[in-house]
PDB file of C-alpha atoms in Angstrom:
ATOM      1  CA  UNK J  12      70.269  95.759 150.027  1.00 48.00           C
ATOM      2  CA  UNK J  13      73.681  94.101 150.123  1.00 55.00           C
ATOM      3  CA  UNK J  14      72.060  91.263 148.417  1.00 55.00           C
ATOM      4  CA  UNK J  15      70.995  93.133 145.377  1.00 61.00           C
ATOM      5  CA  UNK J  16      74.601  94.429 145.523  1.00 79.00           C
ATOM      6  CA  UNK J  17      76.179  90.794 145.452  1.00 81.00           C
ATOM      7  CA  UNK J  18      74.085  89.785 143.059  1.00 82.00           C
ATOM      8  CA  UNK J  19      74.969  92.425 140.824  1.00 85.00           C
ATOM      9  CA  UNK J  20      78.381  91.759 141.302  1.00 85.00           C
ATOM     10  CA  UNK J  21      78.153  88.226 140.646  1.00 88.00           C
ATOM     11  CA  UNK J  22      76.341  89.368 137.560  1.00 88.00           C
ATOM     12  CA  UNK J  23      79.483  91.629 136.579  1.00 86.00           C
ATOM     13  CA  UNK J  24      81.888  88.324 137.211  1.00 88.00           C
ATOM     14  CA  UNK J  25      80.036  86.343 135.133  1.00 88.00           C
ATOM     15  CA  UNK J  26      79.289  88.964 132.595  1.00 89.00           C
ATOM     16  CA  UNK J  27      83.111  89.721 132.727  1.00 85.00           C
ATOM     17  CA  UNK J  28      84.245  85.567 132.964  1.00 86.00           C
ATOM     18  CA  UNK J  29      82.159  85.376 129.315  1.00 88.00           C
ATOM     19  CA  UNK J  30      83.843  88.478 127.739  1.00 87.00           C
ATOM     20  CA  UNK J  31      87.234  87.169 128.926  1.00 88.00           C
ATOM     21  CA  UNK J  32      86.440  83.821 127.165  1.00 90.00           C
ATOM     22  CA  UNK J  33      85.319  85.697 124.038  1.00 87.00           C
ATOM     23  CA  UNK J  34      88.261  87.899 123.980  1.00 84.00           C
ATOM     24  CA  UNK J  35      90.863  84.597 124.779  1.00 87.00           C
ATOM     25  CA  UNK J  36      89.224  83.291 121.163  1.00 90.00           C
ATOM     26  CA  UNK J  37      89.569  86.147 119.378  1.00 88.00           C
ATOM     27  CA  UNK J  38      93.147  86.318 120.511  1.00 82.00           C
ATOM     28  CA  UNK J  39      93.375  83.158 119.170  1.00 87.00           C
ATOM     29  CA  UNK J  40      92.107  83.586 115.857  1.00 87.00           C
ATOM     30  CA  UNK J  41      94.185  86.827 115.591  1.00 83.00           C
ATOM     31  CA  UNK J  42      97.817  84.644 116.490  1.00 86.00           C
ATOM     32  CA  UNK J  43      96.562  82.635 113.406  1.00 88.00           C
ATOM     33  CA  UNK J  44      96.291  85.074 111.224  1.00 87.00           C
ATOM     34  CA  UNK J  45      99.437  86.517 112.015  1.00 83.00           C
ATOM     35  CA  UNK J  46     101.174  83.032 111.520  1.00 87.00           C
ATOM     36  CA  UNK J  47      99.580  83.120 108.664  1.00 86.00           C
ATOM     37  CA  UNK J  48     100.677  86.650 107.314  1.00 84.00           C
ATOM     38  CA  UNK J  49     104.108  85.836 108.643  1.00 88.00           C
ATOM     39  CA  UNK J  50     104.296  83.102 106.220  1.00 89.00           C
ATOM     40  CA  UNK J  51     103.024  85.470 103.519  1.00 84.00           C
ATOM     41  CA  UNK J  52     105.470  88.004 104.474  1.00 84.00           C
ATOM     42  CA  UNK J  53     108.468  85.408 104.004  1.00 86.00           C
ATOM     43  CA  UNK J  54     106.632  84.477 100.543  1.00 85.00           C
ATOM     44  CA  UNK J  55     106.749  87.848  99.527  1.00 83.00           C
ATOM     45  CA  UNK J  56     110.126  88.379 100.372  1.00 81.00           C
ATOM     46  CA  UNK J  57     111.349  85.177  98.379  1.00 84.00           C
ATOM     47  CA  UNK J  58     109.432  86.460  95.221  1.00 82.00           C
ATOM     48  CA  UNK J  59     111.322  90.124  95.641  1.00 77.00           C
ATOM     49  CA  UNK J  60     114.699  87.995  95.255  1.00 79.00           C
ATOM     50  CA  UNK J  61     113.147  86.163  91.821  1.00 79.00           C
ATOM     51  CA  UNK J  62     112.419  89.374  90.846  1.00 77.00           C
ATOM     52  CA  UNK J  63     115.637  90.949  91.191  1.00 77.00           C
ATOM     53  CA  UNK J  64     116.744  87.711  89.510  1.00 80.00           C
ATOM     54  CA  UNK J  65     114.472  88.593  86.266  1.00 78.00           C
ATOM     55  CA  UNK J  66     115.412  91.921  86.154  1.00 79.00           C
ATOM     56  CA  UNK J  67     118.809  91.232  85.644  1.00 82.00           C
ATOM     57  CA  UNK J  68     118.320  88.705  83.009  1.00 81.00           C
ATOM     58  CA  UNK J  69     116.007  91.581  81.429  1.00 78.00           C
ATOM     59  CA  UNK J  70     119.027  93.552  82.100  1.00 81.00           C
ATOM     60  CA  UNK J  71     121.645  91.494  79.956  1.00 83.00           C
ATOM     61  CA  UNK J  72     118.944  90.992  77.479  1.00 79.00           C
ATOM     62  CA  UNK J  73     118.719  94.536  76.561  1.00 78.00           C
ATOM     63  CA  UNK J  74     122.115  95.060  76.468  1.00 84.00           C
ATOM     64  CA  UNK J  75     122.411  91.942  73.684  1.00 80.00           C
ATOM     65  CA  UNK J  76     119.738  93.944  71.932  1.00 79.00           C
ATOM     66  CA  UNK J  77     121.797  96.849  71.842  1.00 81.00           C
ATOM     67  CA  UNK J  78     124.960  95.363  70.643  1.00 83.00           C
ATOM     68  CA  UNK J  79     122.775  93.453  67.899  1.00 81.00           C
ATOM     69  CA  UNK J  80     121.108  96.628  66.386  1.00 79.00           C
ATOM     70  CA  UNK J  81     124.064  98.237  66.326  1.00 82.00           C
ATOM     71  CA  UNK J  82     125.915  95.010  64.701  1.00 80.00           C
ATOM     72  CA  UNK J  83     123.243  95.272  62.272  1.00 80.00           C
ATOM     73  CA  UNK J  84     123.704  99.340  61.704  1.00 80.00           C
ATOM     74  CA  UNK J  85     127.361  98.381  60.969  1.00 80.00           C
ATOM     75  CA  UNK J  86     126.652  95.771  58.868  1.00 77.00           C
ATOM     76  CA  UNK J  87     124.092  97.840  56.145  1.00 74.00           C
ATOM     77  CA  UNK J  88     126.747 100.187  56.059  1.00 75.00           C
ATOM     78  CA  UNK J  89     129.307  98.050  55.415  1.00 66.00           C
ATOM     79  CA  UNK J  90     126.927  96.595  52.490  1.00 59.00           C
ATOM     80  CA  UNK J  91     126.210 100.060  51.147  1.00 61.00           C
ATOM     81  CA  UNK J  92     130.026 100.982  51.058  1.00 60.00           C
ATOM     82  CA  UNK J  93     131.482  98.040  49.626  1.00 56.00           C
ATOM     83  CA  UNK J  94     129.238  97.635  46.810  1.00 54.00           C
ATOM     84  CA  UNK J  95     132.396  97.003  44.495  1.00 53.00           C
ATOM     85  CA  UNK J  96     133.516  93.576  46.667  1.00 53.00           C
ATOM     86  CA  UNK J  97     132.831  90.208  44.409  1.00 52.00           C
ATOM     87  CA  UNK J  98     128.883  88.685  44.642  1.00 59.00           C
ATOM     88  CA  UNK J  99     130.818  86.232  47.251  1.00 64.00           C
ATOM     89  CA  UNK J 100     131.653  88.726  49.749  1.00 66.00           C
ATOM     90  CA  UNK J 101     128.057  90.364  49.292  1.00 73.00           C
ATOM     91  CA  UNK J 102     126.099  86.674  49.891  1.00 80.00           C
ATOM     92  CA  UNK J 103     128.496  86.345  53.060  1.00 83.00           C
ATOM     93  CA  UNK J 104     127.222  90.309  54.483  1.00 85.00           C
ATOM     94  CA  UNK J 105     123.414  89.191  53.295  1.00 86.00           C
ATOM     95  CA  UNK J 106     123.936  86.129  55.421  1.00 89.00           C
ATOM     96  CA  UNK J 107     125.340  87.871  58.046  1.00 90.00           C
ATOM     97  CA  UNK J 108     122.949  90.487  57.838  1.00 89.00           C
ATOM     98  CA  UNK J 109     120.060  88.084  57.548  1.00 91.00           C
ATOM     99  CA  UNK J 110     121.659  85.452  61.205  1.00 91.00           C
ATOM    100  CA  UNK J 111     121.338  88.964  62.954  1.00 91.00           C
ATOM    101  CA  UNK J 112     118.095  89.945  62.103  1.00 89.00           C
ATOM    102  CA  UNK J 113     117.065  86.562  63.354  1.00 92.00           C
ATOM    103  CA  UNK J 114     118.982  86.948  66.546  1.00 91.00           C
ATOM    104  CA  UNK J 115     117.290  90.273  66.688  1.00 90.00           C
ATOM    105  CA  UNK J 116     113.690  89.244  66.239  1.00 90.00           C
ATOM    106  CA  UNK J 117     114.718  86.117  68.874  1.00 92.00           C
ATOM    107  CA  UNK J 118     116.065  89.101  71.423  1.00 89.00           C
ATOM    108  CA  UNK J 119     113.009  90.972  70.802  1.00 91.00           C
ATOM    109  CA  UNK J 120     110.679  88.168  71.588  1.00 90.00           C
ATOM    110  CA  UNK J 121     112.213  87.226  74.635  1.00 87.00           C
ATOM    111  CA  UNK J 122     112.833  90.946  75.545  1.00 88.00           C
ATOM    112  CA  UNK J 123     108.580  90.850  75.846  1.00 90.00           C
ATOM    113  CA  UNK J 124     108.457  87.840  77.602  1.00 89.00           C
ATOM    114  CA  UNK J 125     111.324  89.516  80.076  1.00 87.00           C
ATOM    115  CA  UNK J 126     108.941  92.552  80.287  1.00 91.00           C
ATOM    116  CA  UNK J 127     105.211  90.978  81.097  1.00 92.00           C
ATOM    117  CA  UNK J 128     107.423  88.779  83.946  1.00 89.00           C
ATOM    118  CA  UNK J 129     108.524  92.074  85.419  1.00 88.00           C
ATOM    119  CA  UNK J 130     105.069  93.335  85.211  1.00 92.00           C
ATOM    120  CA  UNK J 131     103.782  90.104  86.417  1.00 88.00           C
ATOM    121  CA  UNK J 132     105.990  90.460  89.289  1.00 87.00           C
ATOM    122  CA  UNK J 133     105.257  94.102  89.553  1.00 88.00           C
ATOM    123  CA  UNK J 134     101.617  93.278  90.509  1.00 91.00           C
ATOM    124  CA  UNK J 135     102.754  90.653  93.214  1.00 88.00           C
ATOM    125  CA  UNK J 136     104.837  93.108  94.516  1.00 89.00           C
ATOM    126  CA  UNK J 137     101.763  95.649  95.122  1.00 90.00           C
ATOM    127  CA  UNK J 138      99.692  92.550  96.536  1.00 89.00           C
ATOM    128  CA  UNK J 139     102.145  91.521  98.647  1.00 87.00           C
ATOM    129  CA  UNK J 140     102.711  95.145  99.906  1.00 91.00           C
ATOM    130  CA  UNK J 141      99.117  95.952 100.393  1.00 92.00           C
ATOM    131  CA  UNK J 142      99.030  92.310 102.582  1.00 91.00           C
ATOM    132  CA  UNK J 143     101.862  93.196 104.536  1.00 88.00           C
ATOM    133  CA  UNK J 144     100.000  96.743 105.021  1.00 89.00           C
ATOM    134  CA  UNK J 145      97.116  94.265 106.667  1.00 89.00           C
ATOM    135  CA  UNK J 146      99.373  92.218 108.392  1.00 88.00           C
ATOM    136  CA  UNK J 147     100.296  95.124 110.087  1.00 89.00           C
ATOM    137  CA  UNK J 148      96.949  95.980 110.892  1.00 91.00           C
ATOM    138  CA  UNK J 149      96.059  92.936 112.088  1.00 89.00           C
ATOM    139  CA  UNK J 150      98.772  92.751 114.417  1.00 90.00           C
ATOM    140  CA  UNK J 151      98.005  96.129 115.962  1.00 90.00           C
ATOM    141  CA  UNK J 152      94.345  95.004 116.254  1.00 89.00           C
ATOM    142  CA  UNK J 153      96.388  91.755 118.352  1.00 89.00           C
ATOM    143  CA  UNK J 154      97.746  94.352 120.486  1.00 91.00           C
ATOM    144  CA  UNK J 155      94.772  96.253 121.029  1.00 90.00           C
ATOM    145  CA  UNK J 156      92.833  93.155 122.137  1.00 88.00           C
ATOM    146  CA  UNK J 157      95.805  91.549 123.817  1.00 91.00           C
ATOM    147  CA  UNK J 158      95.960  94.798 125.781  1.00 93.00           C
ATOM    148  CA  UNK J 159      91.874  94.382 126.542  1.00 89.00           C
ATOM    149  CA  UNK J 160      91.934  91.072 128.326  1.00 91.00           C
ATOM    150  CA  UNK J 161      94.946  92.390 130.268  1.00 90.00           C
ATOM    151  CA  UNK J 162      92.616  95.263 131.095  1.00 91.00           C
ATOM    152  CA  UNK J 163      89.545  92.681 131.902  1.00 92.00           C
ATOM    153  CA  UNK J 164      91.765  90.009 133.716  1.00 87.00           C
ATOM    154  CA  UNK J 165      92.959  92.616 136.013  1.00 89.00           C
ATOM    155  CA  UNK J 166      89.545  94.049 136.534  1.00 87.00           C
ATOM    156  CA  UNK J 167      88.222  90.495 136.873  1.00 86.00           C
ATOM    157  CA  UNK J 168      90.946  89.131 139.520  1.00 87.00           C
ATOM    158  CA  UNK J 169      90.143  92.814 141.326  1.00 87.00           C
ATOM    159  CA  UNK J 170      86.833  91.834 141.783  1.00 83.00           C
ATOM    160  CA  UNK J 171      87.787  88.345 143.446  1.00 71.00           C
TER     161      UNK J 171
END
C-alpha cells in the first residue's frame, strides 16, 4: 500500500517538475512581451510629443489664416470705398488683393495637410492606447502566472 502511495507521489513530482518547466517558459515569453510593449509604450509616448508639436504649428497656421481673411475683408472694402483714387492706386489694391488671395489659398492648403497629420496622429494615438490597454493585460497575466509557479514551487519543494 505505501508503495502505490510513493508512486503516486512520485507521479505528482514529476507531474508538478513538468508544469513548473512549462510555466518557467511561459514566464519567459511573457517578460518578452512586456520588453517589448515597454518599448512600444516609450514609442507612443515620443509620438504624443510630435503631436503636440503639429498641433501647434496647426495652431499658428490658423491664426495666419485668420489675420489673412480678414486682411483681405479690409482690403475689398478699401477697394469699394476708394473708387475715386487714380487707376495706379487701384492696380496696387488689385495686386495686393490678388498676393493675399494667394497667401490664402497657400494657408488653406497647408491648413489640410496640418489637419489629416492631426488625424493621422489621432489614429496612432487610439492604437497606441488600445496597446498600452494590452500591455497592461499582459502584464497582469505575468503576475498571475508569476504568482502560479510561486504557488507550484512551494507546493513542489513541500513535497521534497
Amino acid at each position: 500500500m505505501k508503495g502505490i502511495d510513493n508512486y503516486s507521489l512520485i507521479n505528482k513530482i514529476k507531474h508538478l517538475a513538468a508544469e513548473h518547466e512549462s510555466l518557467k517558459e511561459r514566464l519567459a515569453e511573457c517578460e518578452l512581451i512586456a520588453a517589448a510593449r515597454q518599448k512600444t509604450i516609450l514609442e507612443q509616448k515620443l509620438q504624443l510629443s510630435e503631436n503636440s508639436e503639429v498641433k501647434s504649428r496647426l495652431d499658428e497656421e490658423l491664426t495666419a489664416t485668420a489675420t489673412i481673411k480678414n486682411l483681405i475683408s479690409e482690403i475689398v472694402m478699401d477697394d469699394s470705398g476708394s473708387r475715386l483714387q487714380s487707376k495706379s492706386g487701384k492696380d496696387d489694391l488689385k495686386y495686393q488683393l490678388e498676393e493675399q488671395k494667394r497667401q490664402f489659398v497657400q494657408l488653406q492648403s497647408k491648413l489640410s495637410d496640418l489637419q489629416m497629420q492631426v488625424q493621422d496622429l489621432s489614429n496612432r494615438n487610439l492604437a497606441l492606447q488600445q496597446q498600452s490597454s494590452r500591455v497592461a493585460e499582459l502584464e497582469s497575466l505575468l503576475a498571475d502566472a508569476e504568482q502560479e509557479r510561486d504557488e507550484w514551487k512551494a507546493l513542489y519543494n513541500l513535497r521534497k
